[in-house]
Structure formats: structure tokens, C-alpha cells
mmCIF file of C-alpha atoms and ligand atoms in Angstrom:
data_model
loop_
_atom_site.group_PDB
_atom_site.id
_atom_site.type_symbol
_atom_site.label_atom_id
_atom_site.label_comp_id
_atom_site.label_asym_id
_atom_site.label_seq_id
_atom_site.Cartn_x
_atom_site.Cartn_y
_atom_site.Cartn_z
ATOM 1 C CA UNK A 1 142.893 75.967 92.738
ATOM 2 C CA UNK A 2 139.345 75.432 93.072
ATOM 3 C CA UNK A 3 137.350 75.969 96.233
ATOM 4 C CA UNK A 4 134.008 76.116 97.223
ATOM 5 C CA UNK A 5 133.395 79.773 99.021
ATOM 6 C CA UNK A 6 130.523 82.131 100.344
ATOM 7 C CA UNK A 7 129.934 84.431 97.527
ATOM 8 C CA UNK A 8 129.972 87.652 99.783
ATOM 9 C CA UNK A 9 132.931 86.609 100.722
ATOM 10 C CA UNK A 10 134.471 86.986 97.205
ATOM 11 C CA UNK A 11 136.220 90.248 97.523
ATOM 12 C CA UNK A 12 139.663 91.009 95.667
ATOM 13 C CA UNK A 13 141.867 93.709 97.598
ATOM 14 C CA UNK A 14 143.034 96.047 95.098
ATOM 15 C CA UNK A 15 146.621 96.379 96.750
ATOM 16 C CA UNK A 16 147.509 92.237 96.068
ATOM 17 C CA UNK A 17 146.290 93.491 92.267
ATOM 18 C CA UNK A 18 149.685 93.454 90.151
ATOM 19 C CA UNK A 19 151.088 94.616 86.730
ATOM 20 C CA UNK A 20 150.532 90.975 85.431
ATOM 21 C CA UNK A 21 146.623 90.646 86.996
ATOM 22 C CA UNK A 22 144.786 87.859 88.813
ATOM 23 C CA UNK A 23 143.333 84.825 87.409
ATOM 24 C CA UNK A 24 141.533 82.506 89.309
ATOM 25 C CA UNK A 25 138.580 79.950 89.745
ATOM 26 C CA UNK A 26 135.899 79.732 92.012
ATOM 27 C CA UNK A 27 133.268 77.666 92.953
ATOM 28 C CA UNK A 28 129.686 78.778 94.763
ATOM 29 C CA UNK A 29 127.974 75.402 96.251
ATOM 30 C CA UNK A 30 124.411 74.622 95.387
ATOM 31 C CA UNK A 31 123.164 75.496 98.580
ATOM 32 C CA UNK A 32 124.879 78.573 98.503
ATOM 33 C CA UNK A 33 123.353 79.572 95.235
ATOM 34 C CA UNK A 34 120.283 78.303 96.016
ATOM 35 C CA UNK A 35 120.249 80.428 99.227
ATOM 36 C CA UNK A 36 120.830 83.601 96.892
ATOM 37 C CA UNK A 37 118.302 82.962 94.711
ATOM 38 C CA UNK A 38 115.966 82.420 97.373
ATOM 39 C CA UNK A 39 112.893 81.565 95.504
ATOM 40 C CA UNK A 40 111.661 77.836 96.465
ATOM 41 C CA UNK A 41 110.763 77.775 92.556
ATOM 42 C CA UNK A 42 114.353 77.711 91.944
ATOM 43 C CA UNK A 43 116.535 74.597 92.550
ATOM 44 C CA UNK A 44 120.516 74.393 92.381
ATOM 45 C CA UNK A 45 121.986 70.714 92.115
ATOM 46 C CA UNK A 46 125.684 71.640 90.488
ATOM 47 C CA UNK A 47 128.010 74.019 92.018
ATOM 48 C CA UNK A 48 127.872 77.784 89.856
ATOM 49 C CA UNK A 49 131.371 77.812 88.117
ATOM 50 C CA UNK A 50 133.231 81.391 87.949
ATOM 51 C CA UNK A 51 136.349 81.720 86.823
ATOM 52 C CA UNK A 52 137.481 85.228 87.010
ATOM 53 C CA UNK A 53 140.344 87.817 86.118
ATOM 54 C CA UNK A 54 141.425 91.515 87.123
ATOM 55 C CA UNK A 55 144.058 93.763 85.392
ATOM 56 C CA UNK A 56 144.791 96.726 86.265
ATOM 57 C CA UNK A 57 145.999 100.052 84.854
ATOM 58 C CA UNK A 58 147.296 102.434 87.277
ATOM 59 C CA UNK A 59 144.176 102.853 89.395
ATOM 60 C CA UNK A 60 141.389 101.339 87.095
ATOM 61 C CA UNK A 61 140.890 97.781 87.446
ATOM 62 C CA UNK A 62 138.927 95.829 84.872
ATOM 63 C CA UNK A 63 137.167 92.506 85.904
ATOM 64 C CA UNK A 64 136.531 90.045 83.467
ATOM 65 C CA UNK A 65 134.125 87.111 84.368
ATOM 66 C CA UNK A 66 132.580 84.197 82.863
ATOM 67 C CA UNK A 67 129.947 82.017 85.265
ATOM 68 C CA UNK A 68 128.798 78.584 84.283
ATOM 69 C CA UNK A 69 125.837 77.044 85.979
ATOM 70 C CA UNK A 70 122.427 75.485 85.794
ATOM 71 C CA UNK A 71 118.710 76.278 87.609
ATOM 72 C CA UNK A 72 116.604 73.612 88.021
ATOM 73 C CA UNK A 73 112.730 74.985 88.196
ATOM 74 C CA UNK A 74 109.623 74.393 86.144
ATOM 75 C CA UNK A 75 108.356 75.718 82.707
ATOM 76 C CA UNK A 76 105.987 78.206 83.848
ATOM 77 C CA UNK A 77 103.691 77.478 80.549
ATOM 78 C CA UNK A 78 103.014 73.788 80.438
ATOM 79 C CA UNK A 79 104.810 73.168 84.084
ATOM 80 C CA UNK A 80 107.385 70.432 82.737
ATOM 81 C CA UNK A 81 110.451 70.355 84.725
ATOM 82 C CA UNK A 82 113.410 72.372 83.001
ATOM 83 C CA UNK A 83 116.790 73.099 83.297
ATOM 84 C CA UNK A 84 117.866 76.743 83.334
ATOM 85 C CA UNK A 85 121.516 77.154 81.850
ATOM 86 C CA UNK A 86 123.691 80.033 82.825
ATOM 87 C CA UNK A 87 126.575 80.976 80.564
ATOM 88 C CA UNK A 88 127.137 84.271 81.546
ATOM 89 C CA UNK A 89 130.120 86.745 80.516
ATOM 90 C CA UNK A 90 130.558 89.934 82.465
ATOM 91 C CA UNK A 91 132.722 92.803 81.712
ATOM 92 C CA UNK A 92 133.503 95.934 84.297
ATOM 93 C CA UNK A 93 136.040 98.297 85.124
ATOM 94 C CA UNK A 94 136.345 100.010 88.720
ATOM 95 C CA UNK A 95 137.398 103.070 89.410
ATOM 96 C CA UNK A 96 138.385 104.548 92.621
ATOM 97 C CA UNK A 97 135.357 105.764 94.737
ATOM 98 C CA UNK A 98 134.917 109.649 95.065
ATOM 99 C CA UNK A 99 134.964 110.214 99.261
ATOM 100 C CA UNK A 100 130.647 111.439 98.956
ATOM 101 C CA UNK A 101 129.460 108.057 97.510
ATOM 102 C CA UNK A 102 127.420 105.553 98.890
ATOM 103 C CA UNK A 103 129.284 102.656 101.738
ATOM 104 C CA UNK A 104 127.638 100.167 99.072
ATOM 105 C CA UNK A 105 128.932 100.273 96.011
ATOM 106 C CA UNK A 106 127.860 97.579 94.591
ATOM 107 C CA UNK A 107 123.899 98.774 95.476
ATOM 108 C CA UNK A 108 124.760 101.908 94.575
ATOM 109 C CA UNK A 109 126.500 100.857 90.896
ATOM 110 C CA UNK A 110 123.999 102.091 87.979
ATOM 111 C CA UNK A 111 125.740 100.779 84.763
ATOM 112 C CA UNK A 112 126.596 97.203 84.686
ATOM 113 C CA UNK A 113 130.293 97.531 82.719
ATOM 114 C CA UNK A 114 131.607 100.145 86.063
ATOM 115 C CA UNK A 115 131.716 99.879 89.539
ATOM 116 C CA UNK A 116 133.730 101.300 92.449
ATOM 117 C CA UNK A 117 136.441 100.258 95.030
ATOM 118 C CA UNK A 118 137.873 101.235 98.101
ATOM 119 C CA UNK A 119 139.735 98.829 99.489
ATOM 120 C CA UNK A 120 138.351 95.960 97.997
ATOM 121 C CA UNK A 121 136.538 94.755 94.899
ATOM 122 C CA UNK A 122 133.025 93.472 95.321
ATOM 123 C CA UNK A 123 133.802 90.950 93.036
ATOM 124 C CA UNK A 124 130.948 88.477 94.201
ATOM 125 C CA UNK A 125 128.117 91.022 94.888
ATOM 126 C CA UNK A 126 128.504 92.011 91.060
ATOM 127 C CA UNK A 127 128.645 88.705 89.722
ATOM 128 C CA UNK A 128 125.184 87.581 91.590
ATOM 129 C CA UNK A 129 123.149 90.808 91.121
ATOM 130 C CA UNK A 130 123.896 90.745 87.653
ATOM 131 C CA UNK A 131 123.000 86.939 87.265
ATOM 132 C CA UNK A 132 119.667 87.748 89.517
ATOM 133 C CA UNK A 133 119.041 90.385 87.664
ATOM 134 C CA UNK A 134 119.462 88.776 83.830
ATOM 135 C CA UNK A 135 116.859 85.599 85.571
ATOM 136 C CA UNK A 136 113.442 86.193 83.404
ATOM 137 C CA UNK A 137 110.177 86.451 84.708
ATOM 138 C CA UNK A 138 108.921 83.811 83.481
ATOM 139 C CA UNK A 139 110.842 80.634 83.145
ATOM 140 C CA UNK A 140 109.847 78.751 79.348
ATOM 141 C CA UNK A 141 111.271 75.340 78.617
ATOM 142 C CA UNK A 142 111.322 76.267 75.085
ATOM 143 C CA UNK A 143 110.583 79.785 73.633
ATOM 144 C CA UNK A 144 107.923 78.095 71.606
ATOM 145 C CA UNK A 145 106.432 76.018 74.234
ATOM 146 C CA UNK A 146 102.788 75.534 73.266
ATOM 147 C CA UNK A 147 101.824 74.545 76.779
ATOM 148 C CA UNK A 148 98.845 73.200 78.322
ATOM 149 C CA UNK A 149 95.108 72.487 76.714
ATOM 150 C CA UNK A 150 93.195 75.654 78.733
ATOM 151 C CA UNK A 151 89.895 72.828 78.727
ATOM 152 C CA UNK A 152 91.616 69.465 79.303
ATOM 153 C CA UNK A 153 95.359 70.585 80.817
ATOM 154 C CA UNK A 154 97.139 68.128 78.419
ATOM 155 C CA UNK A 155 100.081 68.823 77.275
ATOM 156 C CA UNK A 156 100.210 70.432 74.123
ATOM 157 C CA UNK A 157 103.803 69.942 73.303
ATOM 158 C CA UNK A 158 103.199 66.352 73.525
ATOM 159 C CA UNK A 159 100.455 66.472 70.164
ATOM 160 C CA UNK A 160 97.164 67.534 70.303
ATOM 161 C CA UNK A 161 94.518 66.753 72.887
ATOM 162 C CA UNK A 162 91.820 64.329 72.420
ATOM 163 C CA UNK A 163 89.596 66.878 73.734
ATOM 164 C CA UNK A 164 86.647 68.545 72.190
ATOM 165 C CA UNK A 165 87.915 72.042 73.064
ATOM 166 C CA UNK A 166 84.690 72.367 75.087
ATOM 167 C CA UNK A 167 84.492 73.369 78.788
ATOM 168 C CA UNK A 168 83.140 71.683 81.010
ATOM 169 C CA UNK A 169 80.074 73.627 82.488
ATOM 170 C CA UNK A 170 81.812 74.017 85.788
ATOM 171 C CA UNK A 171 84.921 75.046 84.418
ATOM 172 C CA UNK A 172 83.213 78.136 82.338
ATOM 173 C CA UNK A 173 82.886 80.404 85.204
ATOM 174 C CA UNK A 174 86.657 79.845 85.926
ATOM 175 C CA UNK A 175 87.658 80.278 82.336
ATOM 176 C CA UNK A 176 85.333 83.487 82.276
ATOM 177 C CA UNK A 177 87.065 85.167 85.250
ATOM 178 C CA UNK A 178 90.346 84.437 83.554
ATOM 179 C CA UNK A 179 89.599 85.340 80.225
ATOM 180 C CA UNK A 180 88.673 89.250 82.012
ATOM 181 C CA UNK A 181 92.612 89.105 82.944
HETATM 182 ZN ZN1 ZN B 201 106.924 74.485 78.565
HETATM 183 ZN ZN1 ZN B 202 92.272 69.500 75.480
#
């Protein structure tokens, strides 16, 4: 079954965890993701697709995830709009918490293949700090995006400019200052 669900919400108590494991699907609505992300640069039109199982052995649980989704923003070299895919697999096992750690696990967790329970699995905090976390810095529509002209602002991806490759006299104090970057 399929439903659409606030990610924070997505948290698997260890005790319905049997011998044969959990499989399920899950969807996160756009605006859901998009609230999340929370970066107006960063636009969410399909729902984020996780589908998601848990196993268990004795008192280690292993969580296996794969998300499917897609970021709609803008090349942040020649400014085209792009489409960000995420194909994500994720891989952890959780171990019982020790009583001295942190009440947030999931902030807490260091290494990205093991977390902690107590009750509950954090199943959805994981999932979206990893994905937030695996976002680049800079979003590039192509890794070899040439992007724009620095004196005429075509688009170089398009062919080359018709431009002389000279600056205009009042854009040479701008290019100066950003040329000292
Ligand atoms: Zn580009
Ligand atoms: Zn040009």
C-alpha cells in the first residue's frame, strides 16, 4: 500500500519488527519535500518514492532503503532550468542505544551505515538527512556545462557567441572586482 505521509512521522517500532522483516512503500508529497528542503531554489513537482525494508537479528535491525525522486532548480553555471534526479540507496543497521546517549539519535548518528533505537526507528529522519546531506553545492545541468559568455551572457552551451570577447567599458570595473574573487 502506498500512502502519502509526513516524513517525521516515518518511524518503525522495533517490537512490530519480526523474524521475516518489513517491507513497505512510502510516498513523501511534493510539498512535503519541498518543505524539507527548504531552499526557494529548490522545487518538488513529483512525490519522493521510498520503498523501504527492516530485518532484524536478535536486537540489530538493518534498514535497507532505496528513494526515487526528482529536484527541479536551476543550473547554477549557465542558469538553464534542470532537473535534479535522486536515485538514492541507503544501507544501516541499528543497534540498541546505550542509556548515556543523546534523546536524538538520529542528530547524534556519526557514520551513515549505523544508527540507534529505543523504541522506535527514525526511519524518515535518516532517509532525509542523508538525501540533504548528499545535495551538492552547486547544482550543474551537465558536469561539463560551459555556461554563460562572462562579456555577452550568451549561452555557451548553445555554440559560440557572436561576441567580440570585449567588455564593454562599463562592464570592466565589474569584471575587475570579480576577477579579485
Ligand atoms: Zn548549465
Ligand atoms: Zn559573448
Amino acid at each position: 500500500m502506498v500512502k502519502a505521509m509526513d516524513i517525521r512521522n516515518l518511524r518503525i517500532p522495533v517490537d512490530t519488527i519480526g523474524k521475516a522483516g518489513i517491507e513497505r512503500d512510502v510516498v513523501l508529497s511534493p510539498e512535503e519535500f519541498e518543505s524539507v528542503l527548504d531552499d526557494e531554489d529548490l522545487k518538488v513537482h513529483v512525490p519522493l518514492e521510498i520503498h523501504y525494508t527492516i530485518t532484524r537479528k536478535e536486537d540489530v535491525m538493518h534498514a535497507s532503503v532505496h528513494v526515487k525522486g526528482e529536484i527541479f532548480t536551476y543550473c547554477s553555471r549557465c542558469l538553464s532550468p534542470m532537473v535534479y534526479s535522486i536515485d538514492r540507496h541507503l544501507e544501516s543497521d541499528y543497534m540498541r542505544a546505550g542509556p548515556g546517549m543523546n534523546e536524538a539519535l538520529e542528530e547524534a548518528r556519526s557514520n551513515p551505515e549505523l544508527g540507534y533505537y529505543r523504541k522506535e526507528i527514525f526511519l524518515g529522519e535518516y532517509i532525509m538527512s542523508e538525501l540533504i546531506l548528499d545535495l551538492p553545492a552547486r547544482f550543474l545541468c551537465d558536469p561539463e556545462c560551459k555556461g554563460l559568455c562572462p562579456y555577452c551572457g550568451a549561452n555557451l552551451n548553445k555554440g559560440p557567441c557572436s561576441c567580440s570577447g570585449e567588455v564593454e567599458p562599463r562592464l570592466r570595473v565589474m569584471k575587475k572586482l570579480l576577477d579579485r574573487r
